[in-house]
Coordinates of C-alpha atoms in Angstrom, one line a residue:
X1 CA 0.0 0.0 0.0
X2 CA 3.3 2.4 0.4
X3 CA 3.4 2.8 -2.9
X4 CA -0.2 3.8 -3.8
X5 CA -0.5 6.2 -0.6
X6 CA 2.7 7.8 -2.1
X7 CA 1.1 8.0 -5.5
X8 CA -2.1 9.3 -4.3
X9 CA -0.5 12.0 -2.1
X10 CA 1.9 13.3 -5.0
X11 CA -1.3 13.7 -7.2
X12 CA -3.0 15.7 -4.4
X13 CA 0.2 17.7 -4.0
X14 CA -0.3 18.6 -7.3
X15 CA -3.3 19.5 -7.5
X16 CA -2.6 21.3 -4.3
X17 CA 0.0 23.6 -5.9
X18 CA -1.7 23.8 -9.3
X19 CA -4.9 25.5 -8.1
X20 CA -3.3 27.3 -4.8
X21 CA 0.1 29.0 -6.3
X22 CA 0.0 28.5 -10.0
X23 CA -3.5 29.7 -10.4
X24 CA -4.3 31.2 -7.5
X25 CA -5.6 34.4 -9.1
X26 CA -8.2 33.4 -11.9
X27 CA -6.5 34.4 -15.4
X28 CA -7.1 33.7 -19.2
X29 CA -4.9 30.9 -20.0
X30 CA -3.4 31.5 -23.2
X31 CA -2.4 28.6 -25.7
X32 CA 1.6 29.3 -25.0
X33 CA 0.9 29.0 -20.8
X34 CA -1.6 26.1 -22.0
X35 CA 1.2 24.7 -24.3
X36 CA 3.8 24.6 -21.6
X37 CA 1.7 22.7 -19.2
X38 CA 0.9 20.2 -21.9
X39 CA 4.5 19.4 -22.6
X40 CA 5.0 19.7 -18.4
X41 CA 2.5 16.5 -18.0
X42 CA 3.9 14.9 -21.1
X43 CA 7.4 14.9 -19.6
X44 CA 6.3 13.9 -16.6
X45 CA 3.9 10.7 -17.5
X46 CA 7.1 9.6 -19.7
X47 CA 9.6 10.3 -17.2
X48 CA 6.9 8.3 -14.3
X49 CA 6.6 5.2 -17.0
X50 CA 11.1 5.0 -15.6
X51 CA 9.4 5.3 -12.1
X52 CA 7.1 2.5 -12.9
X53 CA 9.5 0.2 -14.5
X54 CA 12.0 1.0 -11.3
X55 CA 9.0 0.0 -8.7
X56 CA 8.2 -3.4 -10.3
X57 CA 11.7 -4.5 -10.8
X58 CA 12.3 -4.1 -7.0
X59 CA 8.9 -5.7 -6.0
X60 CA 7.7 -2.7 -4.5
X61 CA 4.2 -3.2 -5.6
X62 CA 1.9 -6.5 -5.9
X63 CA 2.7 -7.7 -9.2
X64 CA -1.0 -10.1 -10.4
X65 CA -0.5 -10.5 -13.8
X66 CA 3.7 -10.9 -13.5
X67 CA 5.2 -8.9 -15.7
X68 CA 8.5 -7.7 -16.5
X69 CA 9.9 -4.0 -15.2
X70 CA 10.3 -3.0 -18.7
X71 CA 7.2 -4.4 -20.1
X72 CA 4.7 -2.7 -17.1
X73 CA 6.8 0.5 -18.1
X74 CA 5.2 -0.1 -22.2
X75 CA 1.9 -1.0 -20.1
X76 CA 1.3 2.2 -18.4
X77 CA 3.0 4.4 -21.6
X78 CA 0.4 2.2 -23.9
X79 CA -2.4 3.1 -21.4
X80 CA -1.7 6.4 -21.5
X81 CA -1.8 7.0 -25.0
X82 CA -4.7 5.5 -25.4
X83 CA -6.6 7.5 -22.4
X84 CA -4.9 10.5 -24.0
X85 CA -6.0 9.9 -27.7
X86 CA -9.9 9.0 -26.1
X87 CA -9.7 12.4 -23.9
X88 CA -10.2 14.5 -27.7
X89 CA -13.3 14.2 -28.2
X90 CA -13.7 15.1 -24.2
X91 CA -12.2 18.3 -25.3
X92 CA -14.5 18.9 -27.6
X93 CA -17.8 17.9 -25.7
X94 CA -15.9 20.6 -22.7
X95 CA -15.9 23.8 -25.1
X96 CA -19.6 23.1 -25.8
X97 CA -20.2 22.9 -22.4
X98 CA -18.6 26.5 -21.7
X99 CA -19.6 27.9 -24.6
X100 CA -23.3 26.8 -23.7
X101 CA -23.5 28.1 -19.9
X102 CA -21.1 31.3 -20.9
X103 CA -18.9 30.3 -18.5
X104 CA -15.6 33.4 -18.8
X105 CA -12.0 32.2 -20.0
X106 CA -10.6 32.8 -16.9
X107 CA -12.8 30.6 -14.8
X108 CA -12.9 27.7 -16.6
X109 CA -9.5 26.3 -15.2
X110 CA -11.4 26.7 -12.0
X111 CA -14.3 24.4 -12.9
X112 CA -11.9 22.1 -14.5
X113 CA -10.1 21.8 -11.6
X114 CA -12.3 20.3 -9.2
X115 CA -13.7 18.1 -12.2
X116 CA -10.8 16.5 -12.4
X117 CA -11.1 15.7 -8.5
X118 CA -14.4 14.1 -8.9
X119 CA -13.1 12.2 -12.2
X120 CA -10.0 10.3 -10.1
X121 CA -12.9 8.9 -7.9
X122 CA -15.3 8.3 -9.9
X123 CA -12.2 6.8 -12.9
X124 CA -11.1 4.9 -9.4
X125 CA -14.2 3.5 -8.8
X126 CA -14.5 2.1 -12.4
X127 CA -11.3 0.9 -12.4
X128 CA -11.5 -1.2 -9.3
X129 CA -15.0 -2.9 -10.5
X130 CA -13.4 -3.6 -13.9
X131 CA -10.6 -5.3 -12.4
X132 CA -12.4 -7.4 -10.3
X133 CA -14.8 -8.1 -13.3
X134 CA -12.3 -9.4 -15.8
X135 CA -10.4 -11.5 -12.9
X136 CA -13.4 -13.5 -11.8
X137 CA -15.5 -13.5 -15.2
X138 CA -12.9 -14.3 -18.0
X139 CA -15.6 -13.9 -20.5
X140 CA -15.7 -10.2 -20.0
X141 CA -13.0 -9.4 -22.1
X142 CA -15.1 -11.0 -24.8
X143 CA -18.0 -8.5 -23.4
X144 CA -15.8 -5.3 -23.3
X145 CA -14.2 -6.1 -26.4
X146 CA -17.1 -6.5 -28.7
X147 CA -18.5 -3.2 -26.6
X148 CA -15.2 -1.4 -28.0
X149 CA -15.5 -2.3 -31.7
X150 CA -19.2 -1.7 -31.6
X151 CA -18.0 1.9 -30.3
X152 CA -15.7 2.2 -32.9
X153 CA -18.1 1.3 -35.8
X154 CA -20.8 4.0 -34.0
X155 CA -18.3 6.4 -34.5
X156 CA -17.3 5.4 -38.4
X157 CA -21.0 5.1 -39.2
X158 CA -22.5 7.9 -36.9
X159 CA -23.6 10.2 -39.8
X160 CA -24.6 13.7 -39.1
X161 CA -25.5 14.1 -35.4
X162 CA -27.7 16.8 -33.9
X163 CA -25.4 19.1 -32.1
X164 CA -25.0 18.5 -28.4
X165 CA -27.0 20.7 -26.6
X166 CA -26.0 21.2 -22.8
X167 CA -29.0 23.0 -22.0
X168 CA -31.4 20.1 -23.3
X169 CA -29.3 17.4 -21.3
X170 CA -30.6 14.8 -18.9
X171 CA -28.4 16.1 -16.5
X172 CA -29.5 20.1 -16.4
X173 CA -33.2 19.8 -16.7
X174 CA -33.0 17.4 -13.5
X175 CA -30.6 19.2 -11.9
X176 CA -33.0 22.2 -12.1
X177 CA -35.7 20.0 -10.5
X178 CA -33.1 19.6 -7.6
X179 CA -31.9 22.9 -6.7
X180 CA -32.5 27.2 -8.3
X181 CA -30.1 27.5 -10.4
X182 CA -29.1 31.9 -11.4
X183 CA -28.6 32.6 -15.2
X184 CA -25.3 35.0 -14.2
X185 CA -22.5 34.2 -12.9
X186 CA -21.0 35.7 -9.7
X187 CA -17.1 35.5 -10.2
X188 CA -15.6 32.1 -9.5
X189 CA -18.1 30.9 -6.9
X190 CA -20.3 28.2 -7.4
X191 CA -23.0 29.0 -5.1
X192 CA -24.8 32.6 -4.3
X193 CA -27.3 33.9 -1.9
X194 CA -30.5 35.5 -3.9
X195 CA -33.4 36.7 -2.1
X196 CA -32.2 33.9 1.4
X197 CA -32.2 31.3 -1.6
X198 CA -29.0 29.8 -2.3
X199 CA -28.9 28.8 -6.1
X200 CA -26.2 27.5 -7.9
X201 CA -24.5 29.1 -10.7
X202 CA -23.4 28.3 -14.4
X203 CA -20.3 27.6 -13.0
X204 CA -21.6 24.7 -10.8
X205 CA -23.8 23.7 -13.2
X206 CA -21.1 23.3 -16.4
X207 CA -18.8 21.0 -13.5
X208 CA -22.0 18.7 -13.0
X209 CA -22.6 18.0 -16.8
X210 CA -18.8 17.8 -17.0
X211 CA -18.4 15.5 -14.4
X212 CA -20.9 13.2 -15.9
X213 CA -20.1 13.7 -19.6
X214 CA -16.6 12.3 -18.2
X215 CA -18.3 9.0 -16.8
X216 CA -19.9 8.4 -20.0
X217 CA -16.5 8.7 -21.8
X218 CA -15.4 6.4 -19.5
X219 CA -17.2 3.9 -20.5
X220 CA -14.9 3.5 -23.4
X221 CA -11.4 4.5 -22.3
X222 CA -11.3 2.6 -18.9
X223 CA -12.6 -1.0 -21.2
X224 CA -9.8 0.1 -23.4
X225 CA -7.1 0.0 -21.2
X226 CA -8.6 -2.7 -19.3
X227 CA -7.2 -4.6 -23.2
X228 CA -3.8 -3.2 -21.9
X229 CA -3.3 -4.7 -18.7
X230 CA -5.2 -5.5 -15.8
X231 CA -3.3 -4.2 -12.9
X232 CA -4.8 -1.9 -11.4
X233 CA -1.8 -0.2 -10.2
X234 CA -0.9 0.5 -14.0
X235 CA -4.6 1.3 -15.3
X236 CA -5.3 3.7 -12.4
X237 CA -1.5 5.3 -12.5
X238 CA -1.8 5.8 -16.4
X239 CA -5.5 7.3 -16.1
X240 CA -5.0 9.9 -14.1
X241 CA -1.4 11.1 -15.8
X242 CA -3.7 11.5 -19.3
X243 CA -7.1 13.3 -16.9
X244 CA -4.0 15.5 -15.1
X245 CA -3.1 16.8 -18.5
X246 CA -6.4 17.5 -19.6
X247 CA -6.9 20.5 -18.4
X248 CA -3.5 21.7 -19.9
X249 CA -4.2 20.1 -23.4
X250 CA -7.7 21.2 -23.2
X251 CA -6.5 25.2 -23.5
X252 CA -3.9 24.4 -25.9
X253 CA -6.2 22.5 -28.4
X254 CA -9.8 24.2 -27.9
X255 CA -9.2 26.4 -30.4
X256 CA -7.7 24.2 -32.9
X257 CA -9.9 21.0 -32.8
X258 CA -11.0 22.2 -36.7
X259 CA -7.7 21.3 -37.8
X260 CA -7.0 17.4 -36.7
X261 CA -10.4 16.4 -38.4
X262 CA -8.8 13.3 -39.5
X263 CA -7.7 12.4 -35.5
X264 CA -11.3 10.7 -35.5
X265 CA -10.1 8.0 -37.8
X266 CA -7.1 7.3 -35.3
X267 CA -9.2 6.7 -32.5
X268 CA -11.5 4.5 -34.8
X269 CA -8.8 2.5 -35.6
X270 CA -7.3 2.3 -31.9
X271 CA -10.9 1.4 -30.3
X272 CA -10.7 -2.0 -32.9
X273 CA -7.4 -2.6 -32.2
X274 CA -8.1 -3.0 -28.5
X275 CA -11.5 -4.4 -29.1
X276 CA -10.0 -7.1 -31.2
X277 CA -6.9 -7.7 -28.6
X278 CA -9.7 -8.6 -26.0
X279 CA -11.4 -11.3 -28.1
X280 CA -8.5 -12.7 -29.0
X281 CA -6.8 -12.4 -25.6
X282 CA -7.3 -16.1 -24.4
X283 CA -5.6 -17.3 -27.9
X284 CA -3.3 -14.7 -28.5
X285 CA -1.6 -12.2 -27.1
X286 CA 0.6 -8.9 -29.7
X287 CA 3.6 -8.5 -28.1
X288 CA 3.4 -5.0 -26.0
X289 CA 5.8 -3.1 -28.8
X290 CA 3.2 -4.3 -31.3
X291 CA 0.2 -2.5 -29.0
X292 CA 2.5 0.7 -28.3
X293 CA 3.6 0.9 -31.9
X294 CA 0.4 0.3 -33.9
X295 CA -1.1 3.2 -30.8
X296 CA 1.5 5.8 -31.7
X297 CA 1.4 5.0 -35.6
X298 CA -2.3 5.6 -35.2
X299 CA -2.0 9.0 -33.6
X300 CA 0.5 10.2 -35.6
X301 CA -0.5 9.2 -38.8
X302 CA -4.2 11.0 -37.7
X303 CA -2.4 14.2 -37.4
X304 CA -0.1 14.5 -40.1
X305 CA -2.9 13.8 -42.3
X306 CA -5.2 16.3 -40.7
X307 CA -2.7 18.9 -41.0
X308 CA -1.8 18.4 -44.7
X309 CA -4.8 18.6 -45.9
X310 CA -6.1 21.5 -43.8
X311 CA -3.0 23.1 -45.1
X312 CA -4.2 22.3 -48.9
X313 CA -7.7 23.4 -48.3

């Protein structure tokens, strides 16, 4: 347990000094600040896959499925990538969100903030059930990996969509049944006092359909990396490096979403991977280099092409 109280209380200490002394003072973030940060978490997930490798060669942690040092460092980088790759169309789903409730530039770090704490629990949570899911039911990975290609053939056959509208969601016409809820907001609070009647404000109410717009994403990322590994040390560890660089890669990327088009075909072609790695687990396994390669391949060959041919149109 050492090692996951450390863990836990690292992520907390950053979190700690993200929203008390490097935003402490609500602020724009501008893509450069946003772009920093992005490579910051980068850095630090690949330099933490070292960690990893270092912890399970000297049996610091339970080891269940019994890897190797260096291939539970290719599991959590793997995992990562994928989580990462997944958390794009998060991004997108998060600027309709703000755009929707009005919510200003420089609070939206705010409200992304304590989402992110609610997401470790709730990603926790998920993660623990899966586990214990695809250790005692061996014909779950058959379940999740059907679930993943079915996913990924939604998303090549999904047509045109009607646009998501927050403000028509389950979650905001029943969360209006639940509590007053202002129109303005009142500078980075969530709650204010009208009239003895304490209502929440768009701020609150953009972190609720966050939260659970980021449950329903899970649904497909935390099944996907469950196709990675199932130690739960390694899918928890490589989950939270990709949500703790959300936030970062959300300010850097909002604006320019337009221009990797073509990243949706990546993810596509990641989802059946995975999906197809779980149906086949119990007759063969890819080598890990073969999962991190054909991962990386994926995401780079989605933006490359999605910059090229914005740049020709």
């Amino acid at each position: 347990m050492t090692v996951w109280i450390v863990f836990l209380a690292l992520i907390f200490l950053f979190l700690a000094l993200d929203l008390g002394v490097f935003n402490k003072n609500p602020h724009i973030i501008k893509p450069k600040e946003a772009g920093i940060w992005t490579g910051i978490w980068v850095s630090l997930s690949f330099i933490f896959s070292i960690v990893v490798g270092w912890i399970y060669k000297n049996g610091l942690i339970d080891n269940p499925t019994d890897i190797t040092p260096s291939v539970a460092s290719m599991k959590f980088i793997t995992g990562y990538l994928i989580e990462l790759s997944l958390s794009v169309d998060n991004i997108f789903v998060i600027a309709v969100i703000f755009a929707s409730f009005k919510i200003p530039q420089k609070y939206q770090h705010r409200v992304l903030f304590w989402g992110i704490l609610g997401a470790i629990v709730f990603r926790g949570l998920m993660i623990f059930f899966g586990v214990i899911l695809i250790n005692k039911f061996s014909w779950m990975t058959y379940l999740f990996g059907a679930f993943l290609i079915f996913t990924a053939f939604k998303m090549l056959f999904k047509g045109d969509e009607e646009e998501f509208n927050p403000k028509k969601s389950f979650v905001y016409r029943n969360l209006r049944k639940i509590m007053p809820i202002t129109s303005h907001a009142d500078g980075e609070h969530f709650f204010v006092k009208r009239k003895h009647i304490t209502a929440a404000t768009p701020l609150f109410v953009a972190l609720i359909v966050i939260e659970v717009m980021d449950m329903l994403f899970a649904l497909d990322s935390v099944p996907a990396i469950l196709a990675i590994t199932s130690d739960p040390f390694l899918v928890f560890s490589s989950n939270i490096f990709a949500i703790l660089g959300l936030r970062s890669m959300y300010f850097f990327l909002a604006n320019m979403l337009e221009k990797f088009s073509y990243l949706e075909y990546s993810l596509i072609a990641i989802l059946t991977f995975v999906g197809i790695k779980m149906l086949i687990i119990h007759y063969y396994k890819f080598p890990e280099w073969v999962s991190l390669g054909f991962i990386a391949l994926s995401l780079a060959t989605g933006i490359l092409v999605s910059i090229s041919r914005k740049d020709k149109e």
